[in-house]
Amino acid sequence: EKLRHLTHVCDKLMTGLKGQVTRASDIHRSGYGLLEIETSTLSSENLRLLQSIGYTKGPNSSTATKSSPAFREVPFRQADYITTGQFKGRRLEKGDYVEFSVSRIGENSAFLQATSIKLLQLKRDRAIANQIQRMLDAGAVLETGTVCTIKRAGDFGFIKALNRKEEVFFKLDDVADLTSGTPIKEGTDVEFFVIAESNRGKLSDRAIHLKALPPGSVKFEITVAKKVLATVIQNCESHPEESPGMLRLHSPVSIKEVTGKEDDVMEEVELWQRCLPEEFQCRVGDVVSLDVHYYRPEKLYFARSVRIKTFRQLGRETGRIVAVKGQGFGFLHSQIRNTDIYFKSTLVVGPSGSFVDEAALQVDALVSFEVSVESTKGGIKYRAHRVLLLLESDSSSAVLKKDVIGVVIRNAKREAAGVIKVCPEHTEELKNIKAVDPDILKGLKEFAELPQLKKVSMFGSPSSVQRSYINILESGDFPLVAYELSFIDDNDPSLGKEFSVVKLSESDYVTWLKGKEKSSASNKEKTDNSKQKDVSDNIHFQKEDYVSEDFGPLANDLIVRFDACWDDGKAKLTAKNIRLTDEAIEDGDKAVFGVLLGVIDVLMDSVGGGKSGFIRCLESDERLFWFLSSSSYAAIKAQGKAVSTSLFVGSEVSFSLRRRGGLRCAVDLKLLEVGALKKEVELPFECTGMVVEKQQLVLVDVSRNELLARRYVDLKLLNDLMIHSKEHKNGDMSDGNTSAATWEKRKGQPILPSDKSSVAAKNVAIDSKLAAVDSEDSKLVDGGSNVFQREYKPQYFPCIPRLALPLSPVSGNKHAVGTVVNCLVSVNWFLQRSPLFASIVSVNLDQKAIKKKGRIVRLKFRSKGSESSPANAVEFVEIFDLEERSKDYRQQPSEAAAGGPVSGPTYYCDMREVQYPPEENSKEGSNSLQYGDEVEFWCIPAVGNIAFHVTVLPKLSSEFGKIQFNKRPVVNAELKEKSMVNLIVMAKGPPNEAAVGFEDGWRKAFSSSDSVAVIQPPPWASLLNGTYKV
């Protein structure tokens, strides 16, 4: 009671003392408790102070020592206890460890009291701490783990220890800081000691002194390495029991972080199916990216974050997505199977190796995949799995050979593929290259190099793919690698067969190879007997593979360069990156042609807004193709505005000469000013002509002038053709009746020797250069290869007829008709291809002209010369000389059978040169040449059997008796046919006795024999000789 009254005069002597409660405060008695001062917490000053006031215990105290005297307990009140945090509201108990201050009550008093008391540690916690320290001193290990289970009903649980496989039992009473405020729950990281205790006669582990740790303190897995490349060497399985696969790391990984040893590395790591996405499988041969983890409880290294880099190549196919249903599945189209296949759209791997969101999948996306076969009620179904989304750049075909030369023999149209015939030199090179899918070769190489890969099966693969594998494996390029063909399911043959690539031992491989060699020899013999067509030198292409659009459209017979590539979808060689050959053309002096001049002859619209057509080269009369793309045409239009003109038929242009696609083309077109080429020029070299009318002349021989020689039919060529025609029964003069077999036998025979050397020596520079390269134009100079001996000569305009030319006034009118003269001609190539007029220089006394009369016996036949010859388009007529014919001009049957020549001479001329009388030209339809027409013509014996200035004689117009002739006499078309000698003969009689041209009694004479030859002369002979009488 006295102390209560003295508390108001407390004097705080010292602070920061520590000690433990020796007696709890008693509210039923004095209300005071006692605290024992911990001497080690006293400073020297506080120690002297306590001794000075006599607060020590007697010398007989059990806790007193000489160096550390014992002090009496200090009383305290519960009110002086400051409760905060997790100890709020709790009373001090005996054994609690506290911190406090000491105050003296009353001046110079020896009575002390503890104030400002703070609880530092409970009695229980203090005992546990002391026990833990003793365990550590004895060598016990403090372990960590995570609470995985708590059974509230029994107040116990289990801990997943970091370094133990089995879970460890614990009781909630064993939690060291149970009252600290941190609750123990499932997932809490803890540290603990493990003791062994006997439970019903069995020893078991038990965790004691549990203490909660901050979240994340316990890590069961350690990341040893990230983004490591590895190859699957053993498959992981999940059924019927889970078993790990194995990955071989591409480079060793250090495990110093786990073992603590500098030199410890690992080369293989386990792969578990549980670490892969659901339903996704890795197979032996796949290359993956992964993180290497270490699992402490089981001391296990394994792979996590697995991403596909590349699937094994063997057995994979390519295709495109055709439908995504949005319900976890879709369909893709297999290129080599040409069918749609089901796939799971949620398991598509992207180029980065992670799964692609189903919503991001697009129709027509390029994919690769593997195929399995399932038997359903509806039949056999294909299933695609391990689907990999490819980039469009991956769709480019593998290039096997670049810059291959060939000729387009069938152009591509829309969906239809085109065909290129490879030149022989490159054909041999392509045959030496294995024309197989490079992915197949890559897959087989991977298979051969990976010892762990023993067998890969392909289900329902097309026969073309199987043949590719068979050809490679039977060649022995991959030792110890063979193939097998067996039923997918022996109990269900409807599923078809599976094609497998397998590894064999050396003895088994030798036996297998010998068996296949015998089978191959037998198959080769069957193939040789079947006489199959060899099309190995033909390569297909698509329209979009042509890339030389600026050179013009692709067409048949053009020479191209291309890359020979392997098409995965079609499993064969295809042509890609097709472009026309492009090269300069050299003249006779091996110099590139300079700028040439010409006139637009044909102008056409091209696809894409461009223009194309043909140019007539003024110097050579050559017909050159030209093409302008839309951009080039725009440039030409802009250039045309500068010279006040535009591009149209007849435009004057300059251009360069190049060979594109094997053909000579005009390039780099530039418009010229209007009238720039309208120049009248007298050609320098003399020609031979013949005066046919007053002030008119026909050119006979122009061979000395190359510019004219290209425009007219060569007389020497025509004469030799006629002689050749007679010797070979008209085989080279085609009127539609010459058989293809006859021509094939003779087309290689020389008809006319070249005489270009004399022309080149006499002509102007530009003409000599053009002539010198004519022989070279028949070759494929691109690359120096003559692909098919095809002629690519210059294409000239058709020959012009030898029509009468006006004479210049200076020539005078002193030369008689039929006079052969030497002359010079004047031309204006821009206005017309034929000369304007001629000027007589002198009379040619060495040649004389003769006027003759004849009859048309053959019409509209052509020469079979060179393909590029301008004479090819000319139609000729054959004229029978009536003045020198025999009495019986028809070929006798005996002569016909012997193949003898015709009785009278024949002459030939260009059908366009035939002239009609003025009165004939005025009648509609009368200027058509017919068999039997009589003509007048001129010939020059020194030149040959060539008819010049042919004129049709007037038709009969007088009245003979009661018959009026309004047309030239002709025979009914259905009653005539041509004989072997091209003369008109009658095969059938007229419809009645009164028909014109038949004498009485002809029917009786004809019926006496089956041969028309018995009627001599025939009854209609009077029509031919003009002696007919009514």
PDB file of N, CA and C in Angstrom, residues 60 66 102 148 170 175 201 275 281 334 432 467 624 724 727 846 903 915 931 957:
ATOM      1  N   ASN A  60      25.505 -16.309  -0.449  1.00  0.00           N
ATOM      2  CA  ASN A  60      25.128 -17.729  -0.529  1.00  0.00           C
ATOM      3  C   ASN A  60      24.148 -18.021  -1.668  1.00  0.00           C
ATOM      4  N   LYS A  66      31.776 -14.530  -8.270  1.00  0.00           N
ATOM      5  CA  LYS A  66      32.652 -13.401  -7.994  1.00  0.00           C
ATOM      6  C   LYS A  66      32.646 -12.393  -9.119  1.00  0.00           C
ATOM      7  N   VAL A 102      14.175  -0.042 -15.478  1.00  0.00           N
ATOM      8  CA  VAL A 102      14.114  -0.122 -13.996  1.00  0.00           C
ATOM      9  C   VAL A 102      14.023   1.299 -13.456  1.00  0.00           C
ATOM     10  N   CYS A 148       2.256 -29.707 -48.247  1.00  0.00           N
ATOM     11  CA  CYS A 148       1.400 -30.160 -49.348  1.00  0.00           C
ATOM     12  C   CYS A 148       0.015 -30.575 -48.873  1.00  0.00           C
ATOM     13  N   PHE A 170       4.057 -34.240 -40.085  1.00  0.00           N
ATOM     14  CA  PHE A 170       4.275 -33.253 -39.027  1.00  0.00           C
ATOM     15  C   PHE A 170       2.967 -33.015 -38.286  1.00  0.00           C
ATOM     16  N   VAL A 175       5.023 -26.742 -34.931  1.00  0.00           N
ATOM     17  CA  VAL A 175       5.350 -25.467 -35.577  1.00  0.00           C
ATOM     18  C   VAL A 175       5.991 -24.579 -34.544  1.00  0.00           C
ATOM     19  N   GLY A 201       5.626 -49.722 -33.450  1.00  0.00           N
ATOM     20  CA  GLY A 201       6.700 -50.660 -33.751  1.00  0.00           C
ATOM     21  C   GLY A 201       7.449 -50.380 -35.028  1.00  0.00           C
ATOM     22  N   CYS A 275       5.570 -33.206 -69.620  1.00  0.00           N
ATOM     23  CA  CYS A 275       6.157 -31.890 -69.865  1.00  0.00           C
ATOM     24  C   CYS A 275       5.845 -31.363 -71.260  1.00  0.00           C
ATOM     25  N   GLN A 281       3.185 -35.189 -79.552  1.00  0.00           N
ATOM     26  CA  GLN A 281       4.211 -36.213 -79.427  1.00  0.00           C
ATOM     27  C   GLN A 281       5.477 -35.782 -80.152  1.00  0.00           C
ATOM     28  N   SER A 334      -3.593 -32.696 -99.246  1.00  0.00           N
ATOM     29  CA  SER A 334      -2.294 -33.281 -99.530  1.00  0.00           C
ATOM     30  C   SER A 334      -2.011 -33.176-101.024  1.00  0.00           C
ATOM     31  N   ASN A 432      22.406 -37.081-114.715  1.00  0.00           N
ATOM     32  CA  ASN A 432      23.426 -37.397-113.719  1.00  0.00           C
ATOM     33  C   ASN A 432      23.035 -36.927-112.324  1.00  0.00           C
ATOM     34  N   ARG A 467       8.328 -45.118-105.008  1.00  0.00           N
ATOM     35  CA  ARG A 467       9.319 -45.379-106.049  1.00  0.00           C
ATOM     36  C   ARG A 467      10.577 -44.547-105.827  1.00  0.00           C
ATOM     37  N   LEU A 624      10.561  -8.028-137.888  1.00  0.00           N
ATOM     38  CA  LEU A 624      11.054  -8.173-136.523  1.00  0.00           C
ATOM     39  C   LEU A 624       9.928  -7.974-135.523  1.00  0.00           C
ATOM     40  N   HIS A 724      14.465 -30.030-159.754  1.00  0.00           N
ATOM     41  CA  HIS A 724      14.328 -30.985-158.654  1.00  0.00           C
ATOM     42  C   HIS A 724      12.924 -31.578-158.635  1.00  0.00           C
ATOM     43  N   GLU A 727      12.715 -34.265-161.336  1.00  0.00           N
ATOM     44  CA  GLU A 727      13.492 -35.452-161.001  1.00  0.00           C
ATOM     45  C   GLU A 727      12.832 -36.281-159.904  1.00  0.00           C
ATOM     46  N   ASP A 846      23.753 -10.078-174.431  1.00  0.00           N
ATOM     47  CA  ASP A 846      23.992 -11.508-174.186  1.00  0.00           C
ATOM     48  C   ASP A 846      22.702 -12.290-173.980  1.00  0.00           C
ATOM     49  N   SER A 903       5.743 -34.447-172.258  1.00  0.00           N
ATOM     50  CA  SER A 903       6.171 -34.337-173.651  1.00  0.00           C
ATOM     51  C   SER A 903       6.655 -32.937-173.976  1.00  0.00           C
ATOM     52  N   GLN A 915      -1.246 -11.181-165.426  1.00  0.00           N
ATOM     53  CA  GLN A 915      -2.028 -10.001-165.764  1.00  0.00           C
ATOM     54  C   GLN A 915      -3.278 -10.408-166.526  1.00  0.00           C
ATOM     55  N   TYR A 931      -7.780 -23.604-164.454  1.00  0.00           N
ATOM     56  CA  TYR A 931      -7.120 -24.604-165.283  1.00  0.00           C
ATOM     57  C   TYR A 931      -7.573 -24.451-166.731  1.00  0.00           C
ATOM     58  N   SER A 957     -15.949 -14.760-176.613  1.00  0.00           N
ATOM     59  CA  SER A 957     -17.157 -13.962-176.460  1.00  0.00           C
ATOM     60  C   SER A 957     -18.028 -13.979-177.716  1.00  0.00           C
TER      61      SER A 957
END
